C-alpha cells in the first residue's frame, strides 16, 4: 500500500508540473541527473 501511495504522489506531481509549470521541474531534474551521471562515468 505504501508503494501505491508513493506512485500516486509522484504521478500527481508530474501531472501538476506538466500542466501548470510547463515541465520546468522535470526538465531541471533531468538535467541534474544527466550532469550527475556524466560526473560518475567520467
Backbone as numpy.savetxt, mean C-alpha at the origin, in Angstrom:
# Nx Ny Nz CAx CAy CAz Cx Cy Cz
-10.34 -15.32 11.81 -11.15 -14.12 11.81 -10.29 -12.86 11.81
-9.16 -12.92 12.50 -8.28 -11.76 12.53 -7.77 -11.42 11.14
-7.45 -12.45 10.37 -6.92 -12.22 9.03 -7.97 -11.58 8.14
-9.22 -11.99 8.30 -10.30 -11.40 7.50 -10.43 -9.92 7.82
-10.36 -9.56 9.09 -10.47 -8.15 9.48 -9.31 -7.35 8.90
-8.10 -7.89 8.96 -6.94 -7.19 8.41 -7.10 -6.99 6.90
-7.54 -8.02 6.20 -7.72 -7.93 4.74 -8.78 -6.89 4.41
-9.87 -6.86 5.17 -10.94 -5.89 4.92 -10.43 -4.47 5.16
-9.65 -4.28 6.22 -9.10 -2.94 6.51 -8.17 -2.50 5.39
-7.31 -3.39 4.92 -6.39 -3.04 3.83 -7.17 -2.73 2.56
-8.19 -3.53 2.26 -8.99 -3.29 1.05 -9.70 -1.94 1.14
-10.25 -1.62 2.30 -10.93 -0.33 2.47 -9.94 0.82 2.32
-8.73 0.67 2.85 -7.72 1.72 2.69 -7.37 1.92 1.23
-7.18 0.82 0.49 -6.83 0.93 -0.92 -7.94 1.60 -1.72
-9.18 1.23 -1.42 -10.32 1.85 -2.12 -10.40 3.33 -1.78
-10.26 3.67 -0.49 -10.31 5.07 -0.07 -9.20 5.88 -0.73
-8.00 5.32 -0.75 -6.87 6.03 -1.36 -7.10 6.23 -2.85
-7.58 5.22 -3.51 -7.81 5.33 -4.95 -8.90 6.32 -5.29
-9.96 6.37 -4.50 -11.08 7.25 -4.82 -10.82 8.70 -4.44
-10.25 8.93 -3.26 -10.18 10.29 -2.73 -8.80 10.94 -2.88
-7.75 10.14 -3.03 -6.41 10.71 -3.11 -5.73 10.42 -4.44
-6.41 9.77 -5.35 -5.82 9.45 -6.64 -4.67 8.47 -6.53
-4.64 7.64 -5.48 -3.60 6.64 -5.32 -2.28 7.20 -4.84
-2.31 8.38 -4.22 -1.06 9.03 -3.79 -0.30 8.19 -2.77
-1.00 7.66 -1.77 -0.31 6.87 -0.74 0.20 5.54 -1.30
-0.58 4.93 -2.19 -0.14 3.68 -2.80 1.12 3.93 -3.62
1.13 5.01 -4.39 2.28 5.35 -5.23 3.51 5.58 -4.38
3.35 6.32 -3.29 4.48 6.59 -2.39 5.00 5.28 -1.78
4.09 4.40 -1.39 4.49 3.13 -0.81 5.24 2.25 -1.78
4.78 2.22 -3.03 5.45 1.41 -4.05 6.85 1.95 -4.32
6.98 3.28 -4.42 8.30 3.87 -4.66 9.24 3.56 -3.50
8.73 3.62 -2.28 9.55 3.32 -1.11 10.01 1.87 -1.10
9.10 0.95 -1.45 9.47 -0.47 -1.50 10.50 -0.72 -2.59
10.35 -0.09 -3.76 11.32 -0.25 -4.82 12.71 0.24 -4.39
12.73 1.36 -3.70 14.00 1.90 -3.22 14.64 0.95 -2.22
13.83 0.40 -1.32 14.34 -0.53 -0.32 14.88 -1.80 -0.98
14.17 -2.32 -1.97 14.62 -3.53 -2.68 15.95 -3.27 -3.39
16.07 -2.08 -4.01 17.32 -1.75 -4.70 18.48 -1.66 -3.72
18.23 -1.10 -2.53 19.30 -1.00 -1.52 19.74 -2.39 -1.06
18.79 -3.29 -0.86 19.10 -4.62 -0.35 19.82 -5.46 -1.42
19.33 -5.38 -2.66 19.90 -6.23 -3.70 21.15 -5.62 -4.33
21.42 -4.37 -4.05 22.63 -3.74 -4.55 22.38 -3.13 -5.89
